[in-house]
Coordinates of C-alpha atoms in Angstrom, one line a residue:
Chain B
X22 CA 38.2 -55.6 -3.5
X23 CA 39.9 -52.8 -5.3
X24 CA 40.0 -49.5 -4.1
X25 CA 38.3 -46.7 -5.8
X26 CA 40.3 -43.8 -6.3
X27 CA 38.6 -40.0 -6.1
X28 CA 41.0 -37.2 -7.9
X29 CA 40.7 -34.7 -6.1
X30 CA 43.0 -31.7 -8.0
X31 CA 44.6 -32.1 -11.3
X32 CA 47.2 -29.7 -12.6
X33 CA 49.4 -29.1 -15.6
X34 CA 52.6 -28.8 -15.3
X35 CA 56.2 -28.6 -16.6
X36 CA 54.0 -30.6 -19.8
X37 CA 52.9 -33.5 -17.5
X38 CA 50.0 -33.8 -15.2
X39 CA 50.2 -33.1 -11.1
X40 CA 47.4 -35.1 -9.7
X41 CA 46.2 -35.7 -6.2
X42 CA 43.9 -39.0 -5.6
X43 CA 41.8 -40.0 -2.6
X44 CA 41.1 -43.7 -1.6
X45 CA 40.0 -45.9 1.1
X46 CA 42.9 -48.0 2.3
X47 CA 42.1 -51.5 3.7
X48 CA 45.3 -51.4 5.3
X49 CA 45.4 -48.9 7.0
X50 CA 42.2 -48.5 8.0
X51 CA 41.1 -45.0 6.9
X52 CA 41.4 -42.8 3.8
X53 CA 44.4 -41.8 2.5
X54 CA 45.8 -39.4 -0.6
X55 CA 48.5 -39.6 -2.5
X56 CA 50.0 -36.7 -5.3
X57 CA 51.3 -38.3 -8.5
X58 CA 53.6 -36.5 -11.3
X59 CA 53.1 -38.3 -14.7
X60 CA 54.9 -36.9 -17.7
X61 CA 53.8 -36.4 -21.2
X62 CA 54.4 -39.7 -22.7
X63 CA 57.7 -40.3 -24.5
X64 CA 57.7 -43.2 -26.9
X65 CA 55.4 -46.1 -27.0
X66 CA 56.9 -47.7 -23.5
X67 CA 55.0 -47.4 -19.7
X68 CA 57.3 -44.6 -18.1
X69 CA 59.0 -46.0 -15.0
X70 CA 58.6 -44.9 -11.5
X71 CA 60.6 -43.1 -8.6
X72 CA 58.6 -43.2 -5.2
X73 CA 59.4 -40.0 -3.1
X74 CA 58.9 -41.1 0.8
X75 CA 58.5 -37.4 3.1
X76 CA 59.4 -36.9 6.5
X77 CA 58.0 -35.6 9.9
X78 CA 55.4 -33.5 9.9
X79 CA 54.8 -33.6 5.6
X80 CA 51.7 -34.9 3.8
X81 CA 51.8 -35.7 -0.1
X82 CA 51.8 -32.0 -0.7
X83 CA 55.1 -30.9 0.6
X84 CA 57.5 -32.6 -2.0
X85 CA 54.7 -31.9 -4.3
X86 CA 54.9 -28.0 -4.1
X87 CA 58.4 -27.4 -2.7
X88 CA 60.9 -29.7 -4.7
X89 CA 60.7 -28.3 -8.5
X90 CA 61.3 -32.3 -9.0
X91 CA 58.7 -32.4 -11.4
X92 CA 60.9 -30.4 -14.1
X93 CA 63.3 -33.1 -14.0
X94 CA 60.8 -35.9 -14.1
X95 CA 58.9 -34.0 -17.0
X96 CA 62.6 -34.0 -18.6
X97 CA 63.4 -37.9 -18.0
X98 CA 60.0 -38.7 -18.3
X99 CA 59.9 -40.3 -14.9
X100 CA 56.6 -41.1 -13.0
X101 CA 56.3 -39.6 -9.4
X102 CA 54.5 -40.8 -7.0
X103 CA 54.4 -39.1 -3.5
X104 CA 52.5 -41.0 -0.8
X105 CA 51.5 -39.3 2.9
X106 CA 53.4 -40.2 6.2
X107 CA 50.8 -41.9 8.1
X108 CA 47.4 -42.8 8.4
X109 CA 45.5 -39.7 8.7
X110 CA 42.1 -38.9 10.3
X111 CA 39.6 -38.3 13.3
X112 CA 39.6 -41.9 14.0
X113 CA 43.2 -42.5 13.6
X114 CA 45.4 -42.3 16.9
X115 CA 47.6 -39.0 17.2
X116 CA 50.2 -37.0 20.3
X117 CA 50.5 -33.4 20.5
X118 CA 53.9 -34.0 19.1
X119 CA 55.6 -33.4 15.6
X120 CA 57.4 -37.1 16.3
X121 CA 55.2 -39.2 16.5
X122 CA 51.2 -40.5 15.3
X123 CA 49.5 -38.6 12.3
X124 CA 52.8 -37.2 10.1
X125 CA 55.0 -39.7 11.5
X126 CA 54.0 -43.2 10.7
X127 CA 58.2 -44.5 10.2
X128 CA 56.9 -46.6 7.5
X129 CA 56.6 -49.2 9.6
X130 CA 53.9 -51.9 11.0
X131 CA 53.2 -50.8 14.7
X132 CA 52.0 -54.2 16.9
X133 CA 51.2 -51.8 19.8
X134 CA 48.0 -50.2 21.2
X135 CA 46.7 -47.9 20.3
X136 CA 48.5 -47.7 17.0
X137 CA 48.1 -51.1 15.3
X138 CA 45.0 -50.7 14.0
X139 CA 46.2 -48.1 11.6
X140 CA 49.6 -47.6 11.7
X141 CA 50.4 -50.6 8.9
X142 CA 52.8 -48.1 6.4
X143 CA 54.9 -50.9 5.3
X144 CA 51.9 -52.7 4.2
X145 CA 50.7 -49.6 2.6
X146 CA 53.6 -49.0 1.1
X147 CA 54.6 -52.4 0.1
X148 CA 51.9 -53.7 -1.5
X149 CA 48.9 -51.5 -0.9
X150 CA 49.3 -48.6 -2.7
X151 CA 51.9 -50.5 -5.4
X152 CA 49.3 -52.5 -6.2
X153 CA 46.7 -49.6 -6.4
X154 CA 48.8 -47.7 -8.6
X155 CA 49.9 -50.4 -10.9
X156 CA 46.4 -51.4 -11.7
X157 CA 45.2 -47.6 -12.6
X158 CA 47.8 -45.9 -13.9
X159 CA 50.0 -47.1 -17.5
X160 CA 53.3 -47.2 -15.3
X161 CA 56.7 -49.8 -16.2
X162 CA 57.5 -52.2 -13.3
X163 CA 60.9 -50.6 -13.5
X164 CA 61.0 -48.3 -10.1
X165 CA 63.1 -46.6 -8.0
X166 CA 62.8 -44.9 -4.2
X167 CA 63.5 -42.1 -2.9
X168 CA 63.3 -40.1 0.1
X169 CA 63.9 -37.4 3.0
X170 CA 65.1 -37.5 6.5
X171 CA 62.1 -40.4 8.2
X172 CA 61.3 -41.0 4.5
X173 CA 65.1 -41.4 3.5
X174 CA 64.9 -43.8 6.1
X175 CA 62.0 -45.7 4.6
X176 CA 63.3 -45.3 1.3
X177 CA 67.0 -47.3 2.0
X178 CA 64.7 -49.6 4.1
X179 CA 61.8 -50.6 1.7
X180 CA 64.3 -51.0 -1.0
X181 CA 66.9 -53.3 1.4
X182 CA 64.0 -55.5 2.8
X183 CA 62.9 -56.2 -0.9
X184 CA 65.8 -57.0 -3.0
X185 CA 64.7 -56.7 -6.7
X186 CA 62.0 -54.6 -6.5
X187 CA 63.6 -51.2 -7.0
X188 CA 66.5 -50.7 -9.2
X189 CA 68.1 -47.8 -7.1
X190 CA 67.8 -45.9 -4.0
X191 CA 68.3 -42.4 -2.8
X192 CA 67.9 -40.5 0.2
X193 CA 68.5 -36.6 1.5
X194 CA 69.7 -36.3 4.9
X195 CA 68.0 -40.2 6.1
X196 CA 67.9 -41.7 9.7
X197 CA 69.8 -44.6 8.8
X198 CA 70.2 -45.9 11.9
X199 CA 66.7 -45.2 14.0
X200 CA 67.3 -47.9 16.8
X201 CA 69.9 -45.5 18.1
X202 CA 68.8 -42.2 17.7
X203 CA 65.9 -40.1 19.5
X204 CA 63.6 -40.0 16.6
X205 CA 63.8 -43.6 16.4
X206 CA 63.7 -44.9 19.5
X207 CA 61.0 -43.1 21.1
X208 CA 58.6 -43.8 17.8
X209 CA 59.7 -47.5 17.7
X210 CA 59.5 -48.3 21.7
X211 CA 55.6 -46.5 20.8
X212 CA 54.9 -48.5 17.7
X213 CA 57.0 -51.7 18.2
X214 CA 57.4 -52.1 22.0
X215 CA 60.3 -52.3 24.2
X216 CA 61.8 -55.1 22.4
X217 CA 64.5 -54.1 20.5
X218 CA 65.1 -56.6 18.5
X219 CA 61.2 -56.1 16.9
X220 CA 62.9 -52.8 15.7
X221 CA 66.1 -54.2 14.1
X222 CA 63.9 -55.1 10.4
X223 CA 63.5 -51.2 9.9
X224 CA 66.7 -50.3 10.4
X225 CA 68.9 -49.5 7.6
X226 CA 72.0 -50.1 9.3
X227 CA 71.4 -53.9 10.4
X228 CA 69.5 -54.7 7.2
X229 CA 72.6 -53.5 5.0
X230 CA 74.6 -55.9 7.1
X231 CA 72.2 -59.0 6.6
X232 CA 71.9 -58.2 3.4
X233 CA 72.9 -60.3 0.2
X234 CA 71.9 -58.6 -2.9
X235 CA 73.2 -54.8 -3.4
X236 CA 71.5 -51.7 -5.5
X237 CA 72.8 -48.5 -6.1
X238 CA 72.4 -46.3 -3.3
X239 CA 72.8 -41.9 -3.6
X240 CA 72.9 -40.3 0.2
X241 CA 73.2 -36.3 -0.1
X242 CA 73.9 -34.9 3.8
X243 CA 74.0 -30.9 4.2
X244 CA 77.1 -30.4 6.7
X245 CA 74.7 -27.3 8.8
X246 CA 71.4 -29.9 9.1
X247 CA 70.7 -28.8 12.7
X248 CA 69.5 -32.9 13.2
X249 CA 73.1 -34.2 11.7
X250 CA 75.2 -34.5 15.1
X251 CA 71.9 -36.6 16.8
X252 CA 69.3 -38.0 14.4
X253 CA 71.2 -38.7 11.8
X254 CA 74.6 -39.9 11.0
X255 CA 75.1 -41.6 7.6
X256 CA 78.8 -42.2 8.1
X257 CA 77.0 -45.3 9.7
X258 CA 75.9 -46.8 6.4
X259 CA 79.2 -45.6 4.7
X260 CA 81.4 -48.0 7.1
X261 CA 79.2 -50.9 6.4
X262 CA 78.6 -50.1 2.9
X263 CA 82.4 -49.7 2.4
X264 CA 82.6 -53.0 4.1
X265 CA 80.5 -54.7 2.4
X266 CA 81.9 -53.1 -0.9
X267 CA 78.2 -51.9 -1.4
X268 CA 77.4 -49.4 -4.1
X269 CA 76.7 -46.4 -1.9
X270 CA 77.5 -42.7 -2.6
X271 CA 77.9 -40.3 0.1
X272 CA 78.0 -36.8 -0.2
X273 CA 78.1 -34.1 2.3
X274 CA 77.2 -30.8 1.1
X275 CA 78.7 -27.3 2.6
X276 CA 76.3 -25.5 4.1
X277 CA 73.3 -26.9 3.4
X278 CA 70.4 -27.5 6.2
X279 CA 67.9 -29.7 6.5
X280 CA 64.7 -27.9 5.0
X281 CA 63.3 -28.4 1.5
X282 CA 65.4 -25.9 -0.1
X283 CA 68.1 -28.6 0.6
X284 CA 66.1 -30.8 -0.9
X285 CA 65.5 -28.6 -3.9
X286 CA 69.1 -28.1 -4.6
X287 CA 70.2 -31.5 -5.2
X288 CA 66.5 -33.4 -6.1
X289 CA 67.5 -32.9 -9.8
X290 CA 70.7 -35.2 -9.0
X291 CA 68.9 -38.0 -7.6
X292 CA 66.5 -38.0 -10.3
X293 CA 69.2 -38.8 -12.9
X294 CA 70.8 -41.4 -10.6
X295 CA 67.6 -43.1 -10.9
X296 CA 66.8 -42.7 -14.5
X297 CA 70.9 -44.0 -15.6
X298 CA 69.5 -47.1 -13.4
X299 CA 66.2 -47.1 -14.5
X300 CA 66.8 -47.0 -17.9
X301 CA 70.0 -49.3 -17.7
Chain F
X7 CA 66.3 7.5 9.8
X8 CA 67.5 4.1 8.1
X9 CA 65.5 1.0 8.8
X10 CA 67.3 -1.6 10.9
X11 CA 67.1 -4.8 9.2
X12 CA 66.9 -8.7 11.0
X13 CA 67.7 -11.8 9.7
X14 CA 64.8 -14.1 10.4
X15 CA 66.2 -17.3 8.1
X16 CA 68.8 -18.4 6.3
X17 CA 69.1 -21.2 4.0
X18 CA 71.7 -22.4 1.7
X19 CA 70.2 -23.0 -2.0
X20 CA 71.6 -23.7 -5.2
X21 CA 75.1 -22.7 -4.3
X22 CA 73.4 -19.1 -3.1
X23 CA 71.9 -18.1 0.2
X24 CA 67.5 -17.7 0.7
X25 CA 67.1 -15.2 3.5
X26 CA 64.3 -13.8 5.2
X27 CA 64.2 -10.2 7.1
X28 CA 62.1 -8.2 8.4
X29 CA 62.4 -4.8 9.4
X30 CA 60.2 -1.8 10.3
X31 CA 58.5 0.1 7.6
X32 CA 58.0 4.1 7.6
X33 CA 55.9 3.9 4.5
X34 CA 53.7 1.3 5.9
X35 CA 53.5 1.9 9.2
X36 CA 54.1 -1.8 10.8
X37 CA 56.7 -4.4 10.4
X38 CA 56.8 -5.8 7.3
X39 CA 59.3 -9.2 6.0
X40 CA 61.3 -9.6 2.6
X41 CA 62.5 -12.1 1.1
X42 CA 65.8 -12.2 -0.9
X43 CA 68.0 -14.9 -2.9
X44 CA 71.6 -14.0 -3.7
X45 CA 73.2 -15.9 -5.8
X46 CA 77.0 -17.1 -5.5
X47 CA 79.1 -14.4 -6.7
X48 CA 80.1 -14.5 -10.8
X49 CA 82.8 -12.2 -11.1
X50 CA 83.2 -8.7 -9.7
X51 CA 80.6 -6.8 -10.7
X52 CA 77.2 -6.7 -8.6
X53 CA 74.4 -8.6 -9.7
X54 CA 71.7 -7.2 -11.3
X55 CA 67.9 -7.9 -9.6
X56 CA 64.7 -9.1 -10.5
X57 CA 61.7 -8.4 -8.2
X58 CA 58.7 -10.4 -8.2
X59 CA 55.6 -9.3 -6.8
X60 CA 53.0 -11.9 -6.0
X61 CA 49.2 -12.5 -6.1
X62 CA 46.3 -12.2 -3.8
X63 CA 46.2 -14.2 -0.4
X64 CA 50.2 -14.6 -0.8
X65 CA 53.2 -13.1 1.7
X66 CA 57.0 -13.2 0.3
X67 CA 57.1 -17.0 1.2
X68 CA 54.7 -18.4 -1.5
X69 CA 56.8 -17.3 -4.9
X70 CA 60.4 -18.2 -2.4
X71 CA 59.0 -22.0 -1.3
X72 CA 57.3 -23.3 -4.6
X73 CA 58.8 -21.4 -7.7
X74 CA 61.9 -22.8 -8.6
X75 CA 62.7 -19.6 -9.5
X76 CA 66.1 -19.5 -7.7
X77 CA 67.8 -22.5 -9.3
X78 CA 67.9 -20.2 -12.7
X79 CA 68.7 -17.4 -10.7
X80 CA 71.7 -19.1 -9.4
X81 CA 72.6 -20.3 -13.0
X82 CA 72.0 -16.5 -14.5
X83 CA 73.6 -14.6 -11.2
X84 CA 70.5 -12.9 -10.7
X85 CA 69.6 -11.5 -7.7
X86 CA 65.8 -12.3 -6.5
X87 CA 63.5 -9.9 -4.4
X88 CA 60.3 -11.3 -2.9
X89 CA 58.0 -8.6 -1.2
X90 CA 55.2 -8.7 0.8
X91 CA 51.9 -8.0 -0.9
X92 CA 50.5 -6.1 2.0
X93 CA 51.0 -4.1 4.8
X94 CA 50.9 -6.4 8.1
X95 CA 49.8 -6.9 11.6
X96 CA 47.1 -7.2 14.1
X97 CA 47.0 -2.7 14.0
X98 CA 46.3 -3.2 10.4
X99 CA 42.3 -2.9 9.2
X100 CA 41.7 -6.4 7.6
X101 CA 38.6 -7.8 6.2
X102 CA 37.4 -11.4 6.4
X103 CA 38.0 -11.3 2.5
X104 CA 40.7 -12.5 0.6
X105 CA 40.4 -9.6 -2.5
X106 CA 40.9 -6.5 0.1
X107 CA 42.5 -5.9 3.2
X108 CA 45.8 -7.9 4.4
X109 CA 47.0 -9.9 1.3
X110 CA 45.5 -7.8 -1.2
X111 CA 47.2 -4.5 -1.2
X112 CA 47.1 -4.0 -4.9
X113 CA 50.4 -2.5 -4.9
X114 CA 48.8 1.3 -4.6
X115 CA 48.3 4.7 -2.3
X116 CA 45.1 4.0 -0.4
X117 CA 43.3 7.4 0.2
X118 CA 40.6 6.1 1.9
X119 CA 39.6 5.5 5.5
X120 CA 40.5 2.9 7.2
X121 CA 42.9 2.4 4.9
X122 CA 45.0 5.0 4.3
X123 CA 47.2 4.5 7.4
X124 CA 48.6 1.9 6.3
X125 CA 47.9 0.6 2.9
X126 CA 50.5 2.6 0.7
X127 CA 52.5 -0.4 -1.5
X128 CA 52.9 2.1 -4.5
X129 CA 55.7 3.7 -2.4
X130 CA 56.8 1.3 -0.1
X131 CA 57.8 -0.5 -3.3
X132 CA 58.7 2.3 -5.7
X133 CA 60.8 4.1 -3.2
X134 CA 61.1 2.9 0.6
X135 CA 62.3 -1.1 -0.4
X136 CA 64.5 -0.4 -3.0
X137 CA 66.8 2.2 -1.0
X138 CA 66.2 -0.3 2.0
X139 CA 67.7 -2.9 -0.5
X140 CA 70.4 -0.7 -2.2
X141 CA 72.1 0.6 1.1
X142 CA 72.1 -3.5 2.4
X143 CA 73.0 -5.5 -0.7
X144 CA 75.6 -5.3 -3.0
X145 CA 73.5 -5.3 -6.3
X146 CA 73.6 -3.8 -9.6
X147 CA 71.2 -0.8 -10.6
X148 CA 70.2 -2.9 -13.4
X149 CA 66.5 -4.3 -12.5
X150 CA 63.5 -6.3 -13.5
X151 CA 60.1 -7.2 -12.6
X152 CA 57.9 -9.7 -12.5
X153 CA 54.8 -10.8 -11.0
X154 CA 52.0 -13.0 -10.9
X155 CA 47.9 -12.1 -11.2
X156 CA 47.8 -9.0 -8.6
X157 CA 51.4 -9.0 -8.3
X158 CA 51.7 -9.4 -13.0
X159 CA 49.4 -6.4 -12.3
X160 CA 51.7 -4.6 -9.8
X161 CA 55.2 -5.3 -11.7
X162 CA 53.7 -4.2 -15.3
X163 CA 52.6 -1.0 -13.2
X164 CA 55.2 -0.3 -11.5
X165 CA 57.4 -0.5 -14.6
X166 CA 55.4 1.5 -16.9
X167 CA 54.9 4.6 -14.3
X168 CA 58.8 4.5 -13.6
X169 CA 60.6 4.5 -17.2
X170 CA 63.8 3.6 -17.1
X171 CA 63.7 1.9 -13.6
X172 CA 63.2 -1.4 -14.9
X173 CA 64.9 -2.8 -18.1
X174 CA 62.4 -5.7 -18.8
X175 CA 58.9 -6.6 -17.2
X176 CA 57.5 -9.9 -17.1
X177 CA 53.9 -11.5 -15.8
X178 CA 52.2 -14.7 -15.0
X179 CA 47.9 -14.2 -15.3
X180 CA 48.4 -10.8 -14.6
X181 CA 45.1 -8.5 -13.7
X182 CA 46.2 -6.2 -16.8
X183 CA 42.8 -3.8 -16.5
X184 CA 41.9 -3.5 -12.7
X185 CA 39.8 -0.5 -13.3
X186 CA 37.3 -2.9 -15.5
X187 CA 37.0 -6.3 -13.2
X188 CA 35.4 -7.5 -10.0
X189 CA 38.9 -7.6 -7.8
X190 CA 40.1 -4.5 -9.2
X191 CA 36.5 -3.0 -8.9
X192 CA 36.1 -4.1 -5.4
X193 CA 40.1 -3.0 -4.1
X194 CA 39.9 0.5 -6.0
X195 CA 36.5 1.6 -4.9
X196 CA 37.8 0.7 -1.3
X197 CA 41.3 2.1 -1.5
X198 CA 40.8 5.1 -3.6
X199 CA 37.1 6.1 -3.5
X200 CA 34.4 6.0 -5.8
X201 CA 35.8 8.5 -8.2
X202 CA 37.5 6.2 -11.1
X203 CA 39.5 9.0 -12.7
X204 CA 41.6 8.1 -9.7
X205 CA 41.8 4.5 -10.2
X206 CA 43.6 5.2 -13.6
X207 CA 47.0 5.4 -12.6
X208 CA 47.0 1.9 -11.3
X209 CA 45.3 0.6 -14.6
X210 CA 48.5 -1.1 -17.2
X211 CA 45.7 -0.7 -20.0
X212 CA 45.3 3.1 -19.3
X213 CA 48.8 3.6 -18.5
X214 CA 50.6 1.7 -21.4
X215 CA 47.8 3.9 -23.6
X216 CA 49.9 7.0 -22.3
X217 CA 52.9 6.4 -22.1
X218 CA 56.0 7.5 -24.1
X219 CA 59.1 5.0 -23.5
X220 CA 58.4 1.6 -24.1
X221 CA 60.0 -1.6 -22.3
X222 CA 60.2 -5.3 -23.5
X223 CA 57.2 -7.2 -21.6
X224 CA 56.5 -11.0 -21.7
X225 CA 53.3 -12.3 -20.5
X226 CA 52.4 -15.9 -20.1
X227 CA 48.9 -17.3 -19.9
X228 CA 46.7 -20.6 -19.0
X229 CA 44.1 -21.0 -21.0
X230 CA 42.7 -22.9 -18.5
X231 CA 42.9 -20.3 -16.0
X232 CA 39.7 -20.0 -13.7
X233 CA 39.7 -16.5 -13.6
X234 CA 40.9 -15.7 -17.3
X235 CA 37.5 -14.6 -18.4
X236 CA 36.5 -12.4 -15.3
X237 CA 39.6 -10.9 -14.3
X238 CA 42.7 -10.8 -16.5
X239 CA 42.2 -10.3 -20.0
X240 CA 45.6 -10.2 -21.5
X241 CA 44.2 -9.3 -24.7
X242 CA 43.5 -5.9 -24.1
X243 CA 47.4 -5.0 -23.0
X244 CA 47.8 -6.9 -25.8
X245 CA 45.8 -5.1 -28.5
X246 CA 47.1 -1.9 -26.8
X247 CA 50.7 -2.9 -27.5
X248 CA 49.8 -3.8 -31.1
X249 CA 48.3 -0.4 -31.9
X250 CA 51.4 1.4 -30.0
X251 CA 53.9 -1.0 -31.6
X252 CA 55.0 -1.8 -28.0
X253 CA 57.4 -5.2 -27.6
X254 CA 54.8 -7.0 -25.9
X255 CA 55.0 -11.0 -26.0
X256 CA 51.6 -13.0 -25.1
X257 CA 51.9 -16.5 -25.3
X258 CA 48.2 -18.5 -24.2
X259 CA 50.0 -21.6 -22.3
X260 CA 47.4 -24.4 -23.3
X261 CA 45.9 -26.3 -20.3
X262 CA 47.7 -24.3 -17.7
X263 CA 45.7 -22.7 -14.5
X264 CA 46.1 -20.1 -12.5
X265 CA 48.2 -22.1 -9.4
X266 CA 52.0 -22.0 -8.7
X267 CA 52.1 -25.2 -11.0
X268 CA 52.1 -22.8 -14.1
X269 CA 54.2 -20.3 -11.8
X270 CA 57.1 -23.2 -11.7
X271 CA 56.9 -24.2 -15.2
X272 CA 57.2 -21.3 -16.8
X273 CA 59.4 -18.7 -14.4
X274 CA 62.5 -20.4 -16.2
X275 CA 61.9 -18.7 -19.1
X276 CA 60.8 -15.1 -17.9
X277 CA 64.0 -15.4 -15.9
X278 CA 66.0 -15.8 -19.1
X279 CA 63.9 -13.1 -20.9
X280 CA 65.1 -10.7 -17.9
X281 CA 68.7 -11.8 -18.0
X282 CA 69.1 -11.1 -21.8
X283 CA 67.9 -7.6 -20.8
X284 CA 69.6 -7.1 -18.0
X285 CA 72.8 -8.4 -19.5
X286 CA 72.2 -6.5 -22.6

C-alpha cells in the first residue's frame, strides 16, 4: 500500500519550492518527514536528484535551513531531497545520548532489541522513501548522494552497496571507517551486536575493498574538525581508493571545523560535482 | 570604561572567520552577544560594514546560521555585524509574548516602567556597539544597514535619524509604519507610553516625511507574506519616497513569505546594492 504523504510547510525559494512532507513509513515503523528542494523546471526533462544524508543529532531541517544549497540546486536545477536520521517518535526506542537512538539511526538495519523494530534506515533509505518519492514527485532516475559526518558515512555506503544506482558520491568530513572508531562501534555493538563481522556491510572502508564497479567519489575534510584525530580519518579511504585506482577526491581544507558553516562553504562544490556527473 | 570583549565561537567560513562574543553592555544593563563575519583580507584598506538587524523572536544567531549572507560577503570583502534584537537575561522584565519583551526590543529608548532599565536598543546600537566595534575591529567608516521585518524597521530608522552614518539602507518585510499596526501599537504603547507624539521618532513613514538628506534604500517584498496586510505596508514608505523624490526601490517578490527562505534568496542582491555604495 502506498504511503500517503501530508505537506506540512511549503516555501519559495531561490525560484524553486522548499517543501516538508509527512508519511507513515511501513519500514520503519512510525512516521517520518522528509524536506525536499525542487527547482523551477528547466526544459521539458524530470530534473535529477542529489540525496543529502545529515548527521548526529540533525532532523530534515538542519541541511534545510543552514546549507544555502538550495541556491546552487535552484542554479543547476537539481532536486534535493533531505531525509531525517532515524526513526523518530514516542514509541520509537531512544538513550539520553547525542550518539545513539532518535538522531542517530547509522543508516543501517539494527537486528538487536530494542532497536529492530524501527531502526530499518537502509530499508528506508534504500527502497522506502526512493520509491515514495519516485512515485509523487516528476524526478529523473539519474541521482546522486550526498552527505555529512554519520550521513557522509551513509552516503559513500548506500552508493558502494548499490553499484549503478547513483552516478556520484560526496561526503563532508564522513566516518568512513565506523567499525573502528567510537561513534561506530558503540552504535553498531547497540544496533548490530557483538559480532563484528555483522558490521563489516556498513563500512565504507571494507565495502571499497570488495568492491567491483567504481563512481566518482568528492570527500572535503576541515583540517580543525575537533572529531578528525578519532572519528574520522578519510586518509583510510584514500589508501584504498588509491589502491584500487578508484575515482576519489580528497581534500582537506585549512581551518575549517566540523559545524555547518563548513558545510556551507564547500556544499556549492559538491553540487557541481554531481551535476558534471549527473548530467554526463 | 571600555567593555571587555570574549570570544564565545569561532568558525572558519568562506575563506573568512564567523565569531561570536559577548561582552557586558553599559547601555543595556546585562550581557549582551554579537555576532560578526570578517572576510579574508582584499588589499590594505579596512573593510567597510554592513549591519543587519533582525526580526522579532530572533538573537544574532538566526540571520548568521540560515542567510547565506556571508558567502557574498566574503566575495564583496564586506564586513557583517549581527546584533542582538534585545536586551538579555533572567534580570530582564520579559513577557510570555513574542511581540514585547525579550526578542522584541524594537530597536528604541523605552521610557516606561518596567522597561526602561533595560530596554534602550536606539543607543546601544546608534552609539555603544559601534564604538565597541570600531576600537576591536579593523573596519572602514564606510557602513550599511540592513534588516528584516522589526529589524527592516530598525535599520531604515536608524539610517534615516543619523544622516550620513550609513551610505545605503536595505530591508526584507520591513514594519515601515509601527506607529499605525498591531506590533508597533502593542511595543510603543508599552515602551514609550500612551502618548503617540512620542512614538514618532521611531516611525520610517514619519521620519522619511521630515527629513532633509536622502539615502539610496532597497526594499524587497513577498507578496505572499502572512503579515503583509496587517503589519508592513511597504507602500506607504513607498508613496512617501515618490512624493519626496527619494531613491527608494520596492520590488513585490511574487510567492515569497515572510521566513528566512525569502531572507536567503534575496540577501545576495541587497549585499550588492550595499557594496556598489559603499565602494562608490
Amino acid at each position: 500500500m502506498a504511503s500517503t504523504l501530508e505537506l506540512l510547510e511549503e516555501h519559495r525559494l531561490f525560484g524553486g519550492w522548499q517543501q516538508r512532507w509527512r508519511h507513515l513509513s511501513s519500514t520503519l515503523n512510525c512516521t517520518m518527514t522528509f524536506s525536499i528542494f525542487l527547482p523551477a523546471p528547466q526544459g521539458e526533462s524530470p530534473p535529477p536528484v542529489v540525496w543529502f544524508l545529515s548527521g548526529l543529532t540533525c532532523t530534515d531541517e538542519n541541511f534545510t535551513t543552514k546549507s544555502g544549497a538550495q541556491r546552487v540546486a535552484a542554479e543547476l536545477g537539481l532536486v534535493l531531497v533531505m531525509p531525517d536520521t532515524s526513526p523518530r517518535g514516542a514509541e520509537v526506542p531512544n538513550e539520553e545520548a547525542y550518539d545513539l537512538g532518535q538522531g542517530a539511526g547509522f543508516y543501517l538495519n539494527a537486528t538487536q532489541a530494542p532497536w529492530a523494530t524501527h531502526f530499518q534506515m537502509y530499508d528506508y533509505l534504500s527502497a522506502e522513501l526512493p520509491a515514495l518519492i519516485a512515485d509523487n514527485f516528476n524526478i529523473s532516475d539519474r541521482q546522486a548522494i550526498a552527505g555529512h559526518s554519520m550521513g557522509g558515512h551513509g552516503a559513500i555506503m548506500l552508493a558502494l552497496r548499490n553499484p549503478g544506482r547513483f552516478v556520484s558520491a560526496s561526503a563532508l568530513a564522513p566516518i568512513v571507517n565506523p567499525c573502528t572508531v567510537p561513534w561506530g562501534e558503540k552504535a553498531f555493538r547497540a544496533y548490530l551486536g557483538d559480532d563484528r563481522q555483522a558490521w563489516l556491510p556498513y563500512d565504507s572502508c571494507w565495502l571499497m575493498r570488495q568492491a567491483t564497479q567504481t563512481l566518482p567519489i568528492l570527500i572535503d575534510q576541515g583540517d580543525s574538525d575537533q572529531f578528525l584525530a578519532d572519528q574520522l580519518h578519510p586518509e583510510r579511504l584514500e589508501e584504498i581508493a588509491i589502491e584500487k585506482n578508484w575515482p576519489l577526491t580528497l581534500r582537506i581544507q585549512p581551518g575549517y571545523d566540523h559545524s555547518y558553516y563548513f558545510i556551507a562553504s564547500f556544499i556549492e562544490d559538491h553540487l557541481r560535482f554531481h551535476a558534471t556527473h549527473l548530467r554526463a
